[in-house]
N, CA, C and O atoms as a GROMACS GRO file, in nm:
protein
  384
    1MET      N    1  10.989   9.102  12.241
    1MET     CA    2  10.914   9.146  12.131
    1MET      C    3  10.766   9.081  12.112
    1MET      O    4  10.662   9.103  12.174
    2ALA      N    5  10.799   8.976  11.982
    2ALA     CA    6  10.682   8.928  11.933
    2ALA      C    7  10.611   8.783  12.056
    2ALA      O    8  10.698   8.718  12.114
    3LYS      N    9  10.504   8.758  12.075
    3LYS     CA   10  10.459   8.649  12.176
    3LYS      C   11  10.462   8.519  12.067
    3LYS      O   12  10.494   8.408  12.110
    4LYS      N   13  10.429   8.536  11.935
    4LYS     CA   14  10.356   8.440  11.826
    4LYS      C   15  10.420   8.455  11.719
    4LYS      O   16  10.490   8.556  11.719
    5LYS      N   17  10.424   8.361  11.579
    5LYS     CA   18  10.460   8.384  11.496
    5LYS      C   19  10.318   8.436  11.418
    5LYS      O   20  10.218   8.368  11.438
    6CYS      N   21  10.309   8.556  11.329
    6CYS     CA   22  10.192   8.566  11.282
    6CYS      C   23  10.204   8.582  11.144
    6CYS      O   24  10.318   8.597  11.101
    7THR      N   25  10.102   8.581  11.060
    7THR     CA   26  10.071   8.591  10.909
    7THR      C   27  10.047   8.737  10.840
    7THR      O   28  10.018   8.749  10.721
    8ASP      N   29  10.064   8.844  10.928
    8ASP     CA   30   9.982   8.950  10.899
    8ASP      C   31  10.123   9.018  10.846
    8ASP      O   32  10.230   9.010  10.905
    9LYS      N   33  10.098   9.090  10.710
    9LYS     CA   34  10.185   9.121  10.620
    9LYS      C   35  10.226   9.284  10.649
    9LYS      O   36  10.323   9.340  10.598
   10LYS      N   37  10.130   9.343  10.741
   10LYS     CA   38  10.164   9.470  10.784
   10LYS      C   39  10.219   9.459  10.925
   10LYS      O   40  10.205   9.556  11.000
   11CYS      N   41  10.282   9.350  10.968
   11CYS     CA   42  10.366   9.344  11.100
   11CYS      C   43  10.510   9.385  11.076
   11CYS      O   44  10.570   9.316  10.994
   12PRO      N   45  10.562   9.467  11.124
   12PRO     CA   46  10.695   9.515  11.107
   12PRO      C   47  10.830   9.384  11.140
   12PRO      O   48  10.938   9.373  11.082
   13ILE      N   49  10.786   9.316  11.227
   13ILE     CA   50  10.910   9.189  11.253
   13ILE      C   51  10.854   9.062  11.142
   13ILE      O   52  10.934   9.008  11.065
   14HIS      N   53  10.745   9.032  11.143
   14HIS     CA   54  10.716   8.896  11.024
   14HIS      C   55  10.649   8.977  10.876
   14HIS      O   56  10.601   8.920  10.779
   15GLY      N   57  10.658   9.064  10.889
   15GLY     CA   58  10.595   9.115  10.755
   15GLY      C   59  10.691   9.207  10.686
   15GLY      O   60  10.808   9.221  10.723
   16THR      N   61  10.622   9.288  10.555
   16THR     CA   62  10.692   9.356  10.489
   16THR      C   63  10.729   9.513  10.552
   16THR      O   64  10.818   9.590  10.517
   17LEU      N   65  10.620   9.529  10.666
   17LEU     CA   66  10.638   9.670  10.672
   17LEU      C   67  10.761   9.723  10.735
   17LEU      O   68  10.805   9.682  10.842
   18SER      N   69  10.825   9.832  10.649
   18SER     CA   70  10.933   9.943  10.737
   18SER      C   71  10.893  10.040  10.791
   18SER      O   72  10.810  10.114  10.740
   19THR      N   73  10.955  10.061  10.930
   19THR     CA   74  10.957  10.153  10.980
   19THR      C   75  11.047  10.296  10.983
   19THR      O   76  11.168  10.279  10.999
   20ARG      N   77  11.013  10.395  10.972
   20ARG     CA   78  11.110  10.499  10.971
   20ARG      C   79  11.032  10.645  11.054
   20ARG      O   80  10.915  10.647  11.093
   21GLY      N   81  11.105  10.726  11.063
   21GLY     CA   82  11.066  10.835  11.121
   21GLY      C   83  11.071  10.855  11.245
   21GLY      O   84  11.185  10.863  11.289
   22ARG      N   85  10.952  10.870  11.350
   22ARG     CA   86  10.990  10.920  11.496
   22ARG      C   87  10.918  10.795  11.560
   22ARG      O   88  10.836  10.726  11.500
   23THR      N   89  10.960  10.774  11.688
   23THR     CA   90  10.934  10.652  11.766
   23THR      C   91  10.871  10.711  11.907
   23THR      O   92  10.946  10.794  11.957
   24PHE      N   93  10.758  10.688  11.977
   24PHE     CA   94  10.678  10.731  12.070
   24PHE      C   95  10.683  10.625  12.173
   24PHE      O   96  10.718  10.515  12.130
   25ASP      N   97  10.658  10.632  12.297
   25ASP     CA   98  10.611  10.540  12.401
   25ASP      C   99  10.492  10.620  12.459
   25ASP      O  100  10.485  10.743  12.471
   26GLY      N  101  10.381  10.508  12.500
   26GLY     CA  102  10.271  10.567  12.517
   26GLY      C  103  10.196  10.454  12.605
   26GLY      O  104  10.250  10.353  12.652
   27VAL      N  105  10.054  10.492  12.618
   27VAL     CA  106   9.942  10.367  12.689
   27VAL      C  107   9.863  10.366  12.600
   27VAL      O  108   9.827  10.462  12.532
   28VAL      N  109   9.823  10.238  12.592
   28VAL     CA  110   9.686  10.181  12.494
   28VAL      C  111   9.568  10.235  12.572
   28VAL      O  112   9.576  10.233  12.695
   29VAL      N  113   9.458  10.282  12.514
   29VAL     CA  114   9.381  10.357  12.588
   29VAL      C  115   9.220  10.281  12.528
   29VAL      O  116   9.115  10.290  12.592
   30SER      N  117   9.233  10.210  12.398
   30SER     CA  118   9.135  10.140  12.320
   30SER      C  119   9.202  10.034  12.242
   30SER      O  120   9.306  10.044  12.176
   31ASP      N  121   9.138   9.945  12.255
   31ASP     CA  122   9.176   9.841  12.149
   31ASP      C  123   9.014   9.752  12.104
   31ASP      O  124   8.986   9.633  12.110
   32LYS      N  125   8.934   9.871  12.061
   32LYS     CA  126   8.803   9.800  12.041
   32LYS      C  127   8.778   9.787  11.884
   32LYS      O  128   8.680   9.732  11.833
   33MET      N  129   8.876   9.844  11.818
   33MET     CA  130   8.887   9.861  11.635
   33MET      C  131   8.955   9.701  11.613
   33MET      O  132   9.013   9.634  11.698
   34HIS      N  133   8.931   9.671  11.488
   34HIS     CA  134   9.000   9.533  11.442
   34HIS      C  135   9.161   9.561  11.419
   34HIS      O  136   9.190   9.641  11.330
   35SER      N  137   9.255   9.505  11.486
   35SER     CA  138   9.413   9.514  11.470
   35SER      C  139   9.465   9.678  11.488
   35SER      O  140   9.566   9.729  11.439
   36THR      N  141   9.348   9.750  11.587
   36THR     CA  142   9.415   9.866  11.572
   36THR      C  143   9.383   9.910  11.719
   36THR      O  144   9.272   9.885  11.767
   37VAL      N  145   9.498   9.986  11.804
   37VAL     CA  146   9.476  10.032  11.904
   37VAL      C  147   9.524  10.178  11.921
   37VAL      O  148   9.618  10.229  11.860
   38VAL      N  149   9.420  10.256  12.044
   38VAL     CA  150   9.473  10.379  12.052
   38VAL      C  151   9.572  10.404  12.133
   38VAL      O  152   9.560  10.352  12.244
   39VAL      N  153   9.686  10.478  12.110
   39VAL     CA  154   9.782  10.527  12.216
   39VAL      C  155   9.784  10.647  12.275
   39VAL      O  156   9.790  10.738  12.193
   40ARG      N  157   9.780  10.685  12.401
   40ARG     CA  158   9.798  10.820  12.448
   40ARG      C  159   9.936  10.831  12.469
   40ARG      O  160  10.004  10.740  12.516
   41ARG      N  161   9.990  10.967  12.426
   41ARG     CA  162  10.102  11.013  12.461
   41ARG      C  163  10.112  11.152  12.549
   41ARG      O  164  10.079  11.262  12.503
   42ASP      N  165  10.151  11.134  12.655
   42ASP     CA  166  10.150  11.245  12.744
   42ASP      C  167  10.272  11.327  12.710
   42ASP      O  168  10.370  11.260  12.676
   43TYR      N  169  10.286  11.459  12.712
   43TYR     CA  170  10.416  11.546  12.713
   43TYR      C  171  10.376  11.678  12.809
   43TYR      O  172  10.262  11.711  12.844
   44VAL      N  173  10.524  11.755  12.847
   44VAL     CA  174  10.451  11.881  12.895
   44VAL      C  175  10.496  11.986  12.832
   44VAL      O  176  10.613  12.003  12.798
   45GLN      N  177  10.387  12.072  12.811
   45GLN     CA  178  10.425  12.188  12.689
   45GLN      C  179  10.418  12.313  12.758
   45GLN      O  180  10.313  12.343  12.815
   46TYR      N  181  10.528  12.397  12.759
   46TYR     CA  182  10.554  12.539  12.768
   46TYR      C  183  10.448  12.655  12.731
   46TYR      O  184  10.424  12.695  12.617
   47VAL      N  185  10.373  12.713  12.883
   47VAL     CA  186  10.286  12.842  12.803
   47VAL      C  187  10.348  12.970  12.838
   47VAL      O  188  10.375  13.004  12.953
   48PRO      N  189  10.369  13.039  12.734
   48PRO     CA  190  10.490  13.156  12.766
   48PRO      C  191  10.436  13.279  12.842
   48PRO      O  192  10.498  13.353  12.918
   49LYS      N  193  10.293  13.284  12.798
   49LYS     CA  194  10.232  13.375  12.892
   49LYS      C  195  10.237  13.373  13.018
   49LYS      O  196  10.288  13.463  13.085
   50TYR      N  197  10.181  13.260  13.068
   50TYR     CA  198  10.206  13.253  13.230
   50TYR      C  199  10.337  13.176  13.260
   50TYR      O  200  10.345  13.118  13.368
   51GLU      N  201  10.434  13.171  13.178
   51GLU     CA  202  10.554  13.132  13.216
   51GLU      C  203  10.550  13.015  13.319
   51GLU      O  204  10.606  13.017  13.429
   52ARG      N  205  10.484  12.925  13.273
   52ARG     CA  206  10.443  12.781  13.337
   52ARG      C  207  10.444  12.673  13.226
   52ARG      O  208  10.468  12.703  13.109
   53TYR      N  209  10.413  12.527  13.272
   53TYR     CA  210  10.448  12.405  13.208
   53TYR      C  211  10.267  12.370  13.236
   53TYR      O  212  10.210  12.406  13.339
   54LYS      N  213  10.206  12.303  13.137
   54LYS     CA  214  10.100  12.218  13.117
   54LYS      C  215  10.109  12.109  13.112
   54LYS      O  216  10.222  12.084  13.070
   55LYS      N  217  10.041  11.998  13.135
   55LYS     CA  218  10.033  11.869  13.101
   55LYS      C  219   9.978  11.845  12.970
   55LYS      O  220   9.859  11.874  12.984
   56ALA      N  221   9.991  11.816  12.872
   56ALA     CA  222   9.915  11.763  12.730
   56ALA      C  223   9.942  11.617  12.692
   56ALA      O  224  10.029  11.550  12.748
   57GLY      N  225   9.874  11.578  12.610
   57GLY     CA  226   9.855  11.448  12.574
   57GLY      C  227   9.823  11.457  12.412
   57GLY      O  228   9.792  11.565  12.360
   58SER      N  229   9.832  11.347  12.345
   58SER     CA  230   9.752  11.318  12.228
   58SER      C  231   9.752  11.178  12.175
   58SER      O  232   9.846  11.100  12.186
   59GLN      N  233   9.639  11.153  12.117
   59GLN     CA  234   9.626  11.022  12.103
   59GLN      C  235   9.657  10.989  11.946
   59GLN      O  236   9.636  11.068  11.854
   60VAL      N  237   9.708  10.864  11.935
   60VAL     CA  238   9.740  10.829  11.807
   60VAL      C  239   9.698  10.713  11.767
   60VAL      O  240   9.747  10.635  11.849
   61PRO      N  241   9.622  10.635  11.673
   61PRO     CA  242   9.599  10.524  11.605
   61PRO      C  243   9.697  10.465  11.595
   61PRO      O  244   9.780  10.545  11.551
   62ALA      N  245   9.742  10.369  11.608
   62ALA     CA  246   9.843  10.268  11.546
   62ALA      C  247   9.810  10.115  11.524
   62ALA      O  248   9.725  10.060  11.594
   63HIS      N  249   9.877  10.052  11.430
   63HIS     CA  250   9.827   9.931  11.393
   63HIS      C  251   9.908   9.813  11.503
   63HIS      O  252  10.025   9.813  11.542
   64ASN      N  253   9.787   9.709  11.536
   64ASN     CA  254   9.865   9.603  11.637
   64ASN      C  255   9.848   9.482  11.581
   64ASN      O  256   9.745   9.415  11.580
   65PRO      N  257   9.970   9.452  11.529
   65PRO     CA  258   9.990   9.280  11.499
   65PRO      C  259   9.971   9.214  11.577
   65PRO      O  260   9.988   9.234  11.697
   66GLU      N  261   9.913   9.080  11.503
   66GLU     CA  262   9.860   8.986  11.595
   66GLU      C  263   9.962   8.921  11.702
   66GLU      O  264   9.931   8.894  11.818
   67CYS      N  265  10.048   8.908  11.664
   67CYS     CA  266  10.158   8.847  11.716
   67CYS      C  267  10.231   8.936  11.856
   67CYS      O  268  10.322   8.890  11.926
   68ILE      N  269  10.177   9.049  11.870
   68ILE     CA  270  10.201   9.160  11.985
   68ILE      C  271  10.093   9.176  12.039
   68ILE      O  272  10.100   9.146  12.158
   69GLY      N  273   9.982   9.214  12.006
   69GLY     CA  274   9.847   9.178  12.047
   69GLY      C  275   9.838   9.273  12.202
   69GLY      O  276   9.830   9.212  12.309
   70ALA      N  277   9.840   9.405  12.199
   70ALA     CA  278   9.872   9.494  12.296
   70ALA      C  279   9.706   9.498  12.360
   70ALA      O  280   9.606   9.504  12.289
   71LYS      N  281   9.708   9.496  12.484
   71LYS     CA  282   9.558   9.518  12.548
   71LYS      C  283   9.550   9.673  12.581
   71LYS      O  284   9.635   9.754  12.544
   72VAL      N  285   9.435   9.703  12.656
   72VAL     CA  286   9.415   9.821  12.734
   72VAL      C  287   9.508   9.843  12.850
   72VAL      O  288   9.506   9.751  12.932
   73GLY      N  289   9.574   9.922  12.872
   73GLY     CA  290   9.668   9.970  12.995
   73GLY      C  291   9.775   9.942  12.965
   73GLY      O  292   9.861  10.008  13.023
   74ASP      N  293   9.827   9.836  12.866
   74ASP     CA  294   9.987   9.805  12.823
   74ASP      C  295  10.027   9.948  12.760
   74ASP      O  296   9.956  10.024  12.694
   75ARG      N  297  10.204   9.969  12.815
   75ARG     CA  298  10.272  10.052  12.808
   75ARG      C  299  10.354  10.000  12.664
   75ARG      O  300  10.426   9.900  12.660
   76VAL      N  301  10.326  10.090  12.551
   76VAL     CA  302  10.381  10.023  12.427
   76VAL      C  303  10.493  10.124  12.365
   76VAL      O  304  10.514  10.239  12.402
   77ARG      N  305  10.555  10.060  12.271
   77ARG     CA  306  10.615  10.180  12.185
   77ARG      C  307  10.570  10.174  12.021
   77ARG      O  308  10.543  10.066  11.970
   78ILE      N  309  10.565  10.265  11.966
   78ILE     CA  310  10.486  10.272  11.838
   78ILE      C  311  10.584  10.342  11.736
   78ILE      O  312  10.638  10.433  11.799
   79SER      N  313  10.610  10.341  11.664
   79SER     CA  314  10.712  10.379  11.544
   79SER      C  315  10.650  10.404  11.418
   79SER      O  316  10.557  10.332  11.382
   80GLU      N  317  10.698  10.518  11.330
   80GLU     CA  318  10.608  10.590  11.217
   80GLU      C  319  10.640  10.482  11.140
   80GLU      O  320  10.734  10.410  11.172
   81CYS      N  321  10.565  10.459  11.026
   81CYS     CA  322  10.558  10.388  10.904
   81CYS      C  323  10.468  10.461  10.762
   81CYS      O  324  10.407  10.565  10.784
   82ARG      N  325  10.466  10.420  10.670
   82ARG     CA  326  10.412  10.444  10.574
   82ARG      C  327  10.233  10.442  10.626
   82ARG      O  328  10.192  10.379  10.724
   83PRO      N  329  10.151  10.522  10.538
   83PRO     CA  330  10.015  10.534  10.584
   83PRO      C  331   9.953  10.400  10.586
   83PRO      O  332  10.001  10.354  10.482
   84LEU      N  333   9.905  10.339  10.618
   84LEU     CA  334   9.843  10.232  10.655
   84LEU      C  335   9.663  10.229  10.608
   84LEU      O  336   9.605  10.143  10.542
   85SER      N  337   9.610  10.349  10.665
   85SER     CA  338   9.479  10.390  10.654
   85SER      C  339   9.471  10.518  10.655
   85SER      O  340   9.576  10.583  10.660
   86LYS      N  341   9.354  10.577  10.651
   86LYS     CA  342   9.308  10.720  10.651
   86LYS      C  343   9.389  10.778  10.774
   86LYS      O  344   9.457  10.880  10.767
   87THR      N  345   9.374  10.698  10.895
   87THR     CA  346   9.411  10.770  10.985
   87THR      C  347   9.551  10.692  11.047
   87THR      O  348   9.608  10.756  11.136
   88LYS      N  349   9.589  10.606  11.023
   88LYS     CA  350   9.700  10.520  11.073
   88LYS      C  351   9.836  10.507  11.006
   88LYS      O  352   9.868  10.438  10.910
   89ASN      N  353   9.909  10.593  11.083
   89ASN     CA  354  10.058  10.580  11.009
   89ASN      C  355  10.181  10.537  11.100
   89ASN      O  356  10.299  10.550  11.067
   90PHE      N  357  10.138  10.490  11.207
   90PHE     CA  358  10.209  10.422  11.332
   90PHE      C  359  10.206  10.265  11.338
   90PHE      O  360  10.128  10.208  11.262
   91VAL      N  361  10.274  10.204  11.409
   91VAL     CA  362  10.255  10.054  11.427
   91VAL      C  363  10.306  10.021  11.572
   91VAL      O  364  10.390  10.086  11.634
   92VAL      N  365  10.261   9.940  11.601
   92VAL     CA  366  10.302   9.910  11.742
   92VAL      C  367  10.417   9.798  11.704
   92VAL      O  368  10.395   9.699  11.633
   93VAL      N  369  10.549   9.833  11.766
   93VAL     CA  370  10.673   9.769  11.782
   93VAL      C  371  10.724   9.664  11.899
   93VAL      O  372  10.791   9.561  11.886
   94GLU      N  373  10.671   9.727  12.021
   94GLU     CA  374  10.687   9.630  12.117
   94GLU      C  375  10.582   9.680  12.233
   94GLU      O  376  10.528   9.790  12.247
   95VAL      N  377  10.572   9.578  12.299
   95VAL     CA  378  10.495   9.596  12.429
   95VAL      C  379  10.613   9.643  12.560
   95VAL      O  380  10.702   9.559  12.573
   96LEU      N  381  10.622   9.746  12.640
   96LEU     CA  382  10.729   9.776  12.747
   96LEU      C  383  10.692   9.689  12.887
   96LEU      O  384  10.765   9.698  12.986
   0.00000   0.00000   0.00000
C-alpha cells in the first residue's frame, strides 16, 4: 500500500478523501503534472458490423498521493472519488 506517511489531505489512506464507485487497473503513462498521473486503461470492444473485437483504451487523469508515488510504467489500481479538479475524478489507491 503506502510507502511512507504523508500530509496530503486528498490521500485516501492518510487523508480525508473517501472513495466510491468504480475501480480500475491500468498502467501509468505520464507523471509530469504535480501530484497527478495519467493512467491508461485497455479493454476489448465488440464491433457488431464486423462481428469482431477490437482493442481499445482510455486515459484517465488520477491524483497521485505523495505516499504512493507511482511512476511511469507502474501498474496501478485507481478508484473513483469526488471531483478533485476539472478533470480529476480518480485517485491512485495502490501500486500493483
